[in-house]
Protein backbone atom coordinates (compact mmCIF):
# COMPACT_ATOMS: atom_id res chain seq x y z
CA UNK A 1 0.00 0.00 0.00
CA UNK A 2 2.76 2.43 0.96
CA UNK A 3 4.56 1.80 -2.31
CA UNK A 4 1.61 1.57 -4.69
CA UNK A 5 -0.91 4.08 -3.31
CA UNK A 6 1.22 7.22 -3.30
CA UNK A 7 -0.79 8.86 -6.08
CA UNK A 8 -4.17 7.81 -4.71
CA UNK A 9 -3.61 8.97 -1.15
CA UNK A 10 -3.43 12.72 -1.76
CA UNK A 11 -5.72 15.23 0.03
CA UNK A 12 -7.18 16.57 -3.23
CA UNK A 13 -8.65 13.14 -4.02
CA UNK A 14 -9.72 11.86 -0.59
CA UNK A 15 -8.76 13.68 2.59
CA UNK A 16 -9.65 10.77 4.87
CA UNK A 17 -7.70 8.30 2.76
CA UNK A 18 -4.70 10.63 2.71
CA UNK A 19 -4.84 10.93 6.51
CA UNK A 20 -4.93 7.16 6.95
CA UNK A 21 -2.12 6.74 4.42
CA UNK A 22 0.12 9.12 6.35
CA UNK A 23 -0.78 7.29 9.56
CA UNK A 24 0.24 3.95 8.00
CA UNK A 25 3.62 5.39 7.06
CA UNK A 26 4.02 6.78 10.56
CA UNK A 27 3.28 3.44 12.23
CA UNK A 28 4.92 1.09 9.77
CA UNK A 29 7.80 3.29 8.73
CA UNK A 30 9.04 3.68 5.18
CA UNK A 31 12.65 2.63 5.47
CA UNK A 32 13.65 1.46 1.94
CA UNK A 33 16.39 -0.76 3.38
CA UNK A 34 13.91 -2.58 5.61
CA UNK A 35 11.36 -2.85 2.80
CA UNK A 36 13.89 -4.74 0.66
CA UNK A 37 15.30 -6.75 3.55
CA UNK A 38 14.42 -10.25 4.60
CA UNK A 39 12.23 -11.28 7.53
CA UNK A 40 15.08 -11.19 10.07
CA UNK A 41 15.92 -7.58 9.17
CA UNK A 42 12.30 -6.47 9.48
CA UNK A 43 12.02 -8.31 12.81
CA UNK A 44 15.17 -6.59 14.08
CA UNK A 45 13.66 -3.21 13.17
CA UNK A 46 10.58 -4.08 15.25
CA UNK A 47 12.81 -5.03 18.20
CA UNK A 48 14.71 -1.73 17.88
CA UNK A 49 11.45 0.24 17.86
CA UNK A 50 10.23 -1.56 20.98
CA UNK A 51 13.56 -0.93 22.73
CA UNK A 52 13.48 2.78 21.86
CA UNK A 53 9.90 3.30 23.01
CA UNK A 54 10.24 1.21 26.17
CA UNK A 55 13.78 1.94 27.28
CA UNK A 56 12.77 2.18 30.92
CA UNK A 57 10.48 -0.87 31.02
CA UNK A 58 10.92 -3.61 33.56
CA UNK A 59 12.77 -6.83 32.77
CA UNK A 60 10.76 -9.25 30.66
CA UNK A 61 10.63 -12.68 32.27
CA UNK A 62 7.97 -14.47 30.22
CA UNK A 63 7.41 -14.87 26.47
CA UNK A 64 3.79 -13.78 26.90
CA UNK A 65 5.04 -10.36 28.03
CA UNK A 66 6.84 -9.92 24.70
CA UNK A 67 3.71 -10.92 22.80
CA UNK A 68 1.58 -8.49 24.80
CA UNK A 69 4.11 -5.72 24.23
CA UNK A 70 4.10 -6.17 20.44
CA UNK A 71 0.35 -6.59 20.00
CA UNK A 72 -0.59 -3.86 22.46
CA UNK A 73 1.35 -1.25 20.51
CA UNK A 74 2.76 -1.66 17.00
CA UNK A 75 0.64 -4.51 15.66
CA UNK A 76 -2.60 -3.26 17.20
CA UNK A 77 -2.19 0.26 15.86
CA UNK A 78 -1.14 -0.99 12.45
CA UNK A 79 -4.11 -3.37 12.27
CA UNK A 80 -6.64 -0.72 13.25
CA UNK A 81 -5.31 1.84 10.78
CA UNK A 82 -4.97 -0.73 7.99
CA UNK A 83 -8.54 -1.95 8.52
CA UNK A 84 -9.86 1.58 8.24
CA UNK A 85 -7.81 2.21 5.10
CA UNK A 86 -9.01 -0.98 3.42
CA UNK A 87 -12.69 -0.23 4.03
CA UNK A 88 -12.88 1.43 0.62
CA UNK A 89 -11.91 -1.83 -1.11
CA UNK A 90 -14.16 -4.74 -2.01
CA UNK A 91 -11.75 -7.15 -0.37
CA UNK A 92 -8.14 -8.25 0.03
CA UNK A 93 -6.39 -11.30 -1.41
CA UNK A 94 -3.12 -12.47 0.10
CA UNK A 95 -1.22 -14.95 -2.12
CA UNK A 96 1.68 -16.92 -0.63
CA UNK A 97 3.89 -18.82 -3.09
CA UNK A 98 7.32 -20.50 -3.13
CA UNK A 99 6.96 -21.43 0.52
CA UNK A 100 8.03 -25.00 -0.21
CA UNK A 101 10.75 -24.13 -2.71
CA UNK A 102 13.80 -26.21 -1.86
CA UNK A 103 11.90 -28.59 0.42
CA UNK A 104 12.91 -32.19 -0.34
CA UNK A 105 10.68 -34.09 -2.76
CA UNK A 106 8.49 -36.49 -0.73
CA UNK A 107 10.65 -35.67 2.29
CA UNK A 108 9.26 -32.66 4.16
CA UNK A 109 10.42 -32.55 7.75
CA UNK A 110 8.00 -32.31 10.72
CA UNK A 111 9.19 -28.77 11.42
CA UNK A 112 8.36 -27.79 7.80
CA UNK A 113 4.80 -29.00 8.24
CA UNK A 114 4.58 -27.26 11.63
CA UNK A 115 5.56 -23.98 9.96
CA UNK A 116 2.87 -24.51 7.33
CA UNK A 117 0.21 -25.40 9.91
CA UNK A 118 1.12 -22.31 11.95
CA UNK A 119 0.90 -20.14 8.83
CA UNK A 120 -2.55 -21.45 7.99
CA UNK A 121 -3.73 -20.86 11.55
CA UNK A 122 -2.37 -17.30 11.38
CA UNK A 123 -4.26 -16.66 8.12
CA UNK A 124 -7.48 -17.89 9.71
CA UNK A 125 -6.92 -15.48 12.59
CA UNK A 126 -6.41 -12.61 10.15
CA UNK A 127 -9.62 -13.51 8.36
CA UNK A 128 -11.55 -13.48 11.65
CA UNK A 129 -10.04 -10.11 12.62
CA UNK A 130 -10.90 -8.44 9.33
CA UNK A 131 -14.35 -10.05 9.29
CA UNK A 132 -15.20 -8.07 12.43
CA UNK A 133 -14.87 -4.93 10.32
CA UNK A 134 -16.89 -6.52 7.49
CA UNK A 135 -13.86 -6.64 5.21
CA UNK A 136 -13.41 -9.69 2.99
CA UNK A 137 -9.93 -11.12 3.51
CA UNK A 138 -8.92 -14.17 1.47
CA UNK A 139 -5.67 -16.09 1.67
CA UNK A 140 -4.32 -18.58 -0.88
CA UNK A 141 -1.24 -20.67 -0.01
CA UNK A 142 0.32 -22.50 -2.95
CA UNK A 143 2.05 -25.78 -2.05
CA UNK A 144 3.10 -28.91 -3.89
CA UNK A 145 0.87 -32.00 -3.86
CA UNK A 146 3.34 -34.07 -1.85
CA UNK A 147 3.62 -31.32 0.80
CA UNK A 148 -0.17 -31.20 1.02
CA UNK A 149 -0.26 -34.96 1.62
CA UNK A 150 2.23 -34.54 4.48
CA UNK A 151 0.10 -31.71 5.87
CA UNK A 152 -3.02 -33.87 5.93
CA UNK A 153 -1.17 -36.73 7.60
CA UNK A 154 0.12 -34.47 10.38
CA UNK A 155 -3.01 -32.37 10.95
CA UNK A 156 -5.31 -33.75 13.68
CA UNK A 157 -8.26 -31.41 12.99
CA UNK A 158 -8.67 -31.64 9.23
CA UNK A 159 -11.26 -29.72 7.22
CA UNK A 160 -10.59 -26.17 8.42
CA UNK A 161 -9.15 -25.11 5.06
CA UNK A 162 -10.49 -25.48 1.55
CA UNK A 163 -8.12 -27.28 -0.82
CA UNK A 164 -8.22 -26.63 -4.56
CA UNK A 165 -6.10 -29.03 -6.62
CA UNK A 166 -4.61 -27.54 -9.78
CA UNK A 167 -3.83 -30.37 -12.16
CA UNK A 168 -2.88 -29.48 -15.71
CA UNK A 169 -3.29 -32.79 -17.48
CA UNK A 170 -6.22 -31.95 -19.78
CA UNK A 171 -5.22 -30.88 -23.29
CA UNK A 172 -8.55 -29.10 -23.79
CA UNK A 173 -7.84 -26.86 -20.80
CA UNK A 174 -4.61 -25.73 -22.46
CA UNK A 175 -6.47 -25.19 -25.72
CA UNK A 176 -8.90 -22.93 -23.89
CA UNK A 177 -6.05 -20.84 -22.44
CA UNK A 178 -4.55 -20.27 -25.88
CA UNK A 179 -7.96 -19.77 -27.50
CA UNK A 180 -8.82 -16.95 -25.09
CA UNK A 181 -5.43 -15.32 -25.57
CA UNK A 182 -5.78 -15.35 -29.35
CA UNK A 183 -9.28 -13.85 -29.07
CA UNK A 184 -7.99 -11.16 -26.70
CA UNK A 185 -5.05 -10.32 -28.97
CA UNK A 186 -6.78 -10.38 -32.35
CA UNK A 187 -10.46 -9.79 -31.71
CA UNK A 188 -11.34 -12.86 -33.80
CA UNK A 189 -13.86 -15.16 -32.14
CA UNK A 190 -13.84 -18.24 -34.35
CA UNK A 191 -13.46 -21.74 -32.83
CA UNK A 192 -10.00 -22.77 -31.69
CA UNK A 193 -9.27 -25.04 -34.67
CA UNK A 194 -9.94 -22.23 -37.14
CA UNK A 195 -7.93 -19.65 -35.25
CA UNK A 196 -5.01 -22.04 -34.71
CA UNK A 197 -4.88 -22.91 -38.43
CA UNK A 198 -4.84 -19.21 -39.29
CA UNK A 199 -1.66 -18.60 -37.31
CA UNK A 200 0.13 -22.00 -37.18
CA UNK A 201 0.77 -24.84 -39.58
CA UNK A 202 -1.64 -27.58 -38.57
CA UNK A 203 0.88 -30.45 -38.50
CA UNK A 204 4.50 -31.08 -37.53
CA UNK A 205 6.11 -34.28 -38.75
CA UNK A 206 2.69 -35.84 -39.24
CA UNK A 207 1.40 -34.91 -35.76
CA UNK A 208 -1.21 -32.24 -35.05
CA UNK A 209 0.88 -29.15 -34.28
CA UNK A 210 -0.80 -28.07 -31.04
CA UNK A 211 -0.45 -31.59 -29.61
CA UNK A 212 3.15 -31.70 -30.81
CA UNK A 213 3.96 -28.52 -28.88
CA UNK A 214 1.94 -29.43 -25.77
CA UNK A 215 3.50 -32.90 -25.54
CA UNK A 216 6.92 -31.26 -25.35
CA UNK A 217 6.02 -29.37 -22.21
CA UNK A 218 5.79 -30.56 -18.61
CA UNK A 219 2.09 -29.71 -18.77
CA UNK A 220 2.49 -26.34 -17.13
CA UNK A 221 0.90 -23.23 -18.67
CA UNK A 222 4.11 -21.22 -18.46
CA UNK A 223 5.97 -23.89 -20.42
CA UNK A 224 3.39 -23.88 -23.20
CA UNK A 225 3.39 -20.09 -23.41
CA UNK A 226 7.19 -20.02 -23.51
CA UNK A 227 7.27 -22.53 -26.38
CA UNK A 228 4.61 -20.60 -28.34
CA UNK A 229 6.41 -17.28 -27.84
CA UNK A 230 9.59 -18.85 -29.19
CA UNK A 231 7.66 -20.17 -32.21
CA UNK A 232 6.23 -16.71 -32.93
CA UNK A 233 9.64 -15.10 -32.45
CA UNK A 234 11.25 -17.44 -34.99
CA UNK A 235 8.45 -16.81 -37.50
CA UNK A 236 8.69 -13.03 -37.09
CA UNK A 237 12.47 -13.06 -37.51
CA UNK A 238 12.02 -15.05 -40.72
CA UNK A 239 9.33 -12.64 -41.97
CA UNK A 240 6.66 -15.36 -42.15
CA UNK A 241 2.95 -14.53 -42.16
CA UNK A 242 2.23 -17.54 -39.93
CA UNK A 243 4.23 -20.02 -37.86
CA UNK A 244 5.39 -22.75 -40.20
CA UNK A 245 6.40 -26.31 -39.40
CA UNK A 246 10.09 -25.50 -39.75
CA UNK A 247 9.65 -22.52 -37.40
CA UNK A 248 8.24 -24.82 -34.73
CA UNK A 249 11.13 -27.27 -35.15
CA UNK A 250 13.65 -24.43 -34.85
CA UNK A 251 11.89 -23.03 -31.78
CA UNK A 252 11.95 -26.47 -30.21
CA UNK A 253 15.77 -26.40 -30.13
CA UNK A 254 15.88 -23.24 -28.03
CA UNK A 255 12.94 -24.29 -25.87
CA UNK A 256 14.45 -27.71 -25.16
CA UNK A 257 17.76 -26.16 -24.07
CA UNK A 258 15.90 -23.78 -21.75
CA UNK A 259 13.88 -26.61 -20.23
CA UNK A 260 16.97 -28.70 -19.62
CA UNK A 261 18.68 -25.82 -17.85
CA UNK A 262 15.58 -24.92 -15.82
CA UNK A 263 15.04 -28.44 -14.50
CA UNK A 264 18.77 -28.65 -13.72
CA UNK A 265 18.36 -25.54 -11.56
CA UNK A 266 15.28 -27.03 -9.86
CA UNK A 267 17.24 -30.19 -9.09
CA UNK A 268 20.02 -28.08 -7.59
CA UNK A 269 17.48 -26.34 -5.35
CA UNK A 270 16.47 -29.75 -4.02
CA UNK A 271 19.88 -31.44 -3.96
CA UNK A 272 22.86 -29.25 -4.74
CA UNK A 273 25.19 -32.26 -4.81
CA UNK A 274 23.69 -33.46 -8.12
CA UNK A 275 24.20 -30.44 -10.40
CA UNK A 276 24.98 -32.13 -13.72
CA UNK A 277 23.03 -35.37 -13.52
CA UNK A 278 20.81 -34.54 -16.53
CA UNK A 279 23.80 -34.07 -18.81
CA UNK A 280 24.73 -37.71 -18.23
CA UNK A 281 21.90 -38.54 -20.65
CA UNK A 282 23.41 -36.72 -23.65
CA UNK A 283 23.10 -38.98 -26.66
CA UNK A 284 20.98 -41.51 -24.76
CA UNK A 285 18.25 -43.51 -26.48
CA UNK A 286 14.72 -42.34 -25.80
CA UNK A 287 13.86 -45.60 -24.03
CA UNK A 288 16.01 -46.92 -21.19
CA UNK A 289 16.06 -49.88 -18.85
CA UNK A 290 16.76 -49.58 -15.14
CA UNK A 291 20.29 -50.83 -15.77
CA UNK A 292 20.84 -48.22 -18.51
CA UNK A 293 19.80 -45.40 -16.19
CA UNK A 294 21.96 -46.64 -13.32
CA UNK A 295 24.99 -46.80 -15.63
CA UNK A 296 24.46 -43.23 -16.80
CA UNK A 297 23.95 -41.98 -13.25
CA UNK A 298 27.11 -43.79 -12.17
CA UNK A 299 29.08 -42.19 -15.01
CA UNK A 300 27.80 -38.79 -13.80
CA UNK A 301 29.40 -39.39 -10.39
CA UNK A 302 26.32 -40.57 -8.49
CA UNK A 303 27.26 -42.90 -5.66
CA UNK A 304 25.47 -46.20 -5.09
CA UNK A 305 23.89 -44.93 -1.87
CA UNK A 306 22.30 -42.00 -3.72
CA UNK A 307 21.12 -43.93 -6.79
CA UNK A 308 17.54 -44.52 -5.64
CA UNK A 309 17.14 -40.93 -4.45
CA UNK A 310 18.28 -39.47 -7.77
CA UNK A 311 16.17 -41.95 -9.72
CA UNK A 312 13.09 -40.82 -7.76
CA UNK A 313 13.90 -37.16 -8.39
CA UNK A 314 14.19 -37.68 -12.15
CA UNK A 315 10.82 -39.41 -12.17
CA UNK A 316 9.17 -36.81 -9.93
CA UNK A 317 10.38 -33.86 -12.03
CA UNK A 318 9.11 -35.56 -15.18
CA UNK A 319 12.53 -35.89 -16.80
CA UNK A 320 11.94 -39.64 -16.90
CA UNK A 321 8.63 -41.40 -17.48
CA UNK A 322 7.48 -44.95 -18.05
CA UNK A 323 5.88 -47.01 -20.75
CA UNK A 324 2.67 -48.31 -19.21
CA UNK A 325 1.10 -51.67 -19.95
CA UNK A 326 -0.47 -50.21 -23.09
CA UNK A 327 2.99 -49.01 -24.23
CA UNK A 328 1.91 -45.38 -23.76
CA UNK A 329 4.38 -42.81 -22.42
CA UNK A 330 3.33 -41.63 -18.97
CA UNK A 331 4.89 -39.07 -16.64
CA UNK A 332 4.56 -38.04 -13.01
CA UNK A 333 2.14 -35.16 -13.63
CA UNK A 334 -0.34 -37.75 -14.94
CA UNK A 335 -0.18 -39.51 -11.55
CA UNK A 336 -0.50 -36.42 -9.35
CA UNK A 337 3.27 -36.76 -8.85
CA UNK A 338 2.79 -40.10 -7.14
CA UNK A 339 6.00 -41.80 -8.21
CA UNK A 340 5.26 -45.02 -6.32
CA UNK A 341 1.90 -45.39 -8.02
CA UNK A 342 3.48 -44.70 -11.40
CA UNK A 343 6.05 -47.44 -10.91
CA UNK A 344 3.35 -49.91 -9.88
CA UNK A 345 1.60 -49.36 -13.20
CA UNK A 346 4.78 -50.07 -15.14
CA UNK A 347 5.55 -53.50 -16.54
CA UNK A 348 7.34 -56.11 -14.45
CA UNK A 349 10.54 -55.17 -16.28
CA UNK A 350 9.87 -51.40 -16.52
CA UNK A 351 10.90 -49.44 -19.58
CA UNK A 352 11.65 -45.78 -18.94
CA UNK A 353 11.48 -42.88 -21.41
CA UNK A 354 13.10 -39.46 -21.52
CA UNK A 355 10.49 -36.71 -21.73
CA UNK A 356 10.09 -35.17 -25.22
CA UNK A 357 10.88 -31.73 -23.77
CA UNK A 358 14.53 -32.72 -23.30
CA UNK A 359 15.19 -34.98 -26.28
CA UNK A 360 16.29 -32.29 -28.73
CA UNK A 361 18.69 -30.64 -26.28
CA UNK A 362 20.21 -34.01 -25.31
CA UNK A 363 20.36 -35.32 -28.88
CA UNK A 364 18.47 -38.46 -27.90
CA UNK A 365 18.28 -41.32 -30.35
CA UNK A 366 14.81 -42.06 -31.66
CA UNK A 367 13.11 -45.05 -30.07
CA UNK A 368 12.62 -47.99 -32.42
PDB file of N, CA and C in Angstrom, residues 104-140:
ATOM      1  N   UNK A 104      12.629 -30.921   0.341  1.00  0.00           N
ATOM      2  CA  UNK A 104      12.911 -32.193  -0.343  1.00  0.00           C
ATOM      3  C   UNK A 104      11.653 -32.813  -0.942  1.00  0.00           C
ATOM      4  N   UNK A 105      11.795 -33.402  -2.130  1.00  0.00           N
ATOM      5  CA  UNK A 105      10.684 -34.093  -2.761  1.00  0.00           C
ATOM      6  C   UNK A 105      10.300 -35.308  -1.919  1.00  0.00           C
ATOM      7  N   UNK A 106       9.014 -35.386  -1.556  1.00  0.00           N
ATOM      8  CA  UNK A 106       8.495 -36.490  -0.728  1.00  0.00           C
ATOM      9  C   UNK A 106       9.289 -36.660   0.560  1.00  0.00           C
ATOM     10  N   UNK A 107       9.853 -35.535   1.085  1.00  0.00           N
ATOM     11  CA  UNK A 107      10.649 -35.674   2.292  1.00  0.00           C
ATOM     12  C   UNK A 107      10.578 -34.463   3.196  1.00  0.00           C
ATOM     13  N   UNK A 108       9.406 -33.810   3.273  1.00  0.00           N
ATOM     14  CA  UNK A 108       9.256 -32.657   4.155  1.00  0.00           C
ATOM     15  C   UNK A 108       9.438 -33.073   5.604  1.00  0.00           C
ATOM     16  N   UNK A 109      10.155 -32.251   6.354  1.00  0.00           N
ATOM     17  CA  UNK A 109      10.423 -32.547   7.751  1.00  0.00           C
ATOM     18  C   UNK A 109       9.243 -32.109   8.628  1.00  0.00           C
ATOM     19  N   UNK A 110       9.100 -32.708   9.825  1.00  0.00           N
ATOM     20  CA  UNK A 110       8.000 -32.314  10.717  1.00  0.00           C
ATOM     21  C   UNK A 110       7.979 -30.817  11.008  1.00  0.00           C
ATOM     22  N   UNK A 111       9.166 -30.211  11.136  1.00  0.00           N
ATOM     23  CA  UNK A 111       9.191 -28.772  11.418  1.00  0.00           C
ATOM     24  C   UNK A 111       8.693 -27.959  10.223  1.00  0.00           C
ATOM     25  N   UNK A 112       8.893 -28.470   8.981  1.00  0.00           N
ATOM     26  CA  UNK A 112       8.359 -27.790   7.805  1.00  0.00           C
ATOM     27  C   UNK A 112       6.838 -27.767   7.850  1.00  0.00           C
ATOM     28  N   UNK A 113       6.252 -28.905   8.177  1.00  0.00           N
ATOM     29  CA  UNK A 113       4.799 -29.004   8.239  1.00  0.00           C
ATOM     30  C   UNK A 113       4.253 -28.165   9.394  1.00  0.00           C
ATOM     31  N   UNK A 114       5.007 -28.098  10.501  1.00  0.00           N
ATOM     32  CA  UNK A 114       4.583 -27.262  11.628  1.00  0.00           C
ATOM     33  C   UNK A 114       4.541 -25.793  11.221  1.00  0.00           C
ATOM     34  N   UNK A 115       5.548 -25.355  10.456  1.00  0.00           N
ATOM     35  CA  UNK A 115       5.561 -23.978   9.958  1.00  0.00           C
ATOM     36  C   UNK A 115       4.322 -23.727   9.095  1.00  0.00           C
ATOM     37  N   UNK A 116       4.015 -24.669   8.220  1.00  0.00           N
ATOM     38  CA  UNK A 116       2.870 -24.514   7.325  1.00  0.00           C
ATOM     39  C   UNK A 116       1.563 -24.482   8.107  1.00  0.00           C
ATOM     40  N   UNK A 117       1.421 -25.383   9.091  1.00  0.00           N
ATOM     41  CA  UNK A 117       0.206 -25.397   9.909  1.00  0.00           C
ATOM     42  C   UNK A 117       0.054 -24.080  10.682  1.00  0.00           C
ATOM     43  N   UNK A 118       1.168 -23.574  11.199  1.00  0.00           N
ATOM     44  CA  UNK A 118       1.121 -22.308  11.950  1.00  0.00           C
ATOM     45  C   UNK A 118       0.736 -21.155  11.031  1.00  0.00           C
ATOM     46  N   UNK A 119       1.253 -21.180   9.798  1.00  0.00           N
ATOM     47  CA  UNK A 119       0.905 -20.141   8.829  1.00  0.00           C
ATOM     48  C   UNK A 119      -0.588 -20.161   8.530  1.00  0.00           C
ATOM     49  N   UNK A 120      -1.132 -21.350   8.298  1.00  0.00           N
ATOM     50  CA  UNK A 120      -2.554 -21.454   7.986  1.00  0.00           C
ATOM     51  C   UNK A 120      -3.418 -20.990   9.158  1.00  0.00           C
ATOM     52  N   UNK A 121      -2.986 -21.311  10.376  1.00  0.00           N
ATOM     53  CA  UNK A 121      -3.728 -20.855  11.551  1.00  0.00           C
ATOM     54  C   UNK A 121      -3.670 -19.331  11.662  1.00  0.00           C
ATOM     55  N   UNK A 122      -2.511 -18.756  11.342  1.00  0.00           N
ATOM     56  CA  UNK A 122      -2.373 -17.296  11.378  1.00  0.00           C
ATOM     57  C   UNK A 122      -3.281 -16.632  10.341  1.00  0.00           C
ATOM     58  N   UNK A 123      -3.385 -17.241   9.149  1.00  0.00           N
ATOM     59  CA  UNK A 123      -4.256 -16.657   8.123  1.00  0.00           C
ATOM     60  C   UNK A 123      -5.719 -16.718   8.546  1.00  0.00           C
ATOM     61  N   UNK A 124      -6.099 -17.805   9.223  1.00  0.00           N
ATOM     62  CA  UNK A 124      -7.479 -17.895   9.711  1.00  0.00           C
ATOM     63  C   UNK A 124      -7.755 -16.805  10.741  1.00  0.00           C
ATOM     64  N   UNK A 125      -6.762 -16.537  11.583  1.00  0.00           N
ATOM     65  CA  UNK A 125      -6.922 -15.483  12.589  1.00  0.00           C
ATOM     66  C   UNK A 125      -7.081 -14.120  11.923  1.00  0.00           C
ATOM     67  N   UNK A 126      -6.285 -13.870  10.880  1.00  0.00           N
ATOM     68  CA  UNK A 126      -6.406 -12.609  10.148  1.00  0.00           C
ATOM     69  C   UNK A 126      -7.793 -12.471   9.530  1.00  0.00           C
ATOM     70  N   UNK A 127      -8.294 -13.558   8.964  1.00  0.00           N
ATOM     71  CA  UNK A 127      -9.621 -13.513   8.363  1.00  0.00           C
ATOM     72  C   UNK A 127     -10.684 -13.170   9.399  1.00  0.00           C
ATOM     73  N   UNK A 128     -10.579 -13.766  10.588  1.00  0.00           N
ATOM     74  CA  UNK A 128     -11.554 -13.476  11.650  1.00  0.00           C
ATOM     75  C   UNK A 128     -11.455 -12.017  12.086  1.00  0.00           C
ATOM     76  N   UNK A 129     -10.221 -11.505  12.183  1.00  0.00           N
ATOM     77  CA  UNK A 129     -10.041 -10.113  12.616  1.00  0.00           C
ATOM     78  C   UNK A 129     -10.665  -9.142  11.620  1.00  0.00           C
ATOM     79  N   UNK A 130     -10.374  -9.356  10.333  1.00  0.00           N
ATOM     80  CA  UNK A 130     -10.904  -8.444   9.326  1.00  0.00           C
ATOM     81  C   UNK A 130     -12.409  -8.609   9.157  1.00  0.00           C
ATOM     82  N   UNK A 131     -12.909  -9.824   9.405  1.00  0.00           N
ATOM     83  CA  UNK A 131     -14.350 -10.053   9.291  1.00  0.00           C
ATOM     84  C   UNK A 131     -15.136  -9.207  10.287  1.00  0.00           C
ATOM     85  N   UNK A 132     -14.532  -8.904  11.437  1.00  0.00           N
ATOM     86  CA  UNK A 132     -15.201  -8.067  12.430  1.00  0.00           C
ATOM     87  C   UNK A 132     -15.497  -6.686  11.868  1.00  0.00           C
ATOM     88  N   UNK A 133     -14.666  -6.234  10.947  1.00  0.00           N
ATOM     89  CA  UNK A 133     -14.871  -4.930  10.316  1.00  0.00           C
ATOM     90  C   UNK A 133     -15.560  -5.061   8.962  1.00  0.00           C
ATOM     91  N   UNK A 134     -16.151  -6.250   8.724  1.00  0.00           N
ATOM     92  CA  UNK A 134     -16.890  -6.522   7.493  1.00  0.00           C
ATOM     93  C   UNK A 134     -16.028  -6.315   6.250  1.00  0.00           C
ATOM     94  N   UNK A 135     -14.770  -6.732   6.346  1.00  0.00           N
ATOM     95  CA  UNK A 135     -13.858  -6.639   5.214  1.00  0.00           C
ATOM     96  C   UNK A 135     -13.491  -8.055   4.765  1.00  0.00           C
ATOM     97  N   UNK A 136     -13.752  -8.376   3.508  1.00  0.00           N
ATOM     98  CA  UNK A 136     -13.413  -9.689   2.989  1.00  0.00           C
ATOM     99  C   UNK A 136     -11.907  -9.864   2.872  1.00  0.00           C
ATOM    100  N   UNK A 137     -11.379 -10.867   3.533  1.00  0.00           N
ATOM    101  CA  UNK A 137      -9.934 -11.120   3.512  1.00  0.00           C
ATOM    102  C   UNK A 137      -9.718 -12.584   3.141  1.00  0.00           C
ATOM    103  N   UNK A 138      -9.113 -12.804   1.981  1.00  0.00           N
ATOM    104  CA  UNK A 138      -8.923 -14.165   1.468  1.00  0.00           C
ATOM    105  C   UNK A 138      -7.439 -14.472   1.338  1.00  0.00           C
ATOM    106  N   UNK A 139      -7.066 -15.675   1.720  1.00  0.00           N
ATOM    107  CA  UNK A 139      -5.666 -16.094   1.666  1.00  0.00           C
ATOM    108  C   UNK A 139      -5.559 -17.372   0.835  1.00  0.00           C
ATOM    109  N   UNK A 140      -4.595 -17.390  -0.086  1.00  0.00           N
ATOM    110  CA  UNK A 140      -4.315 -18.585  -0.876  1.00  0.00           C
ATOM    111  C   UNK A 140      -2.850 -18.943  -0.675  1.00  0.00           C
TER     112      UNK A 140
END
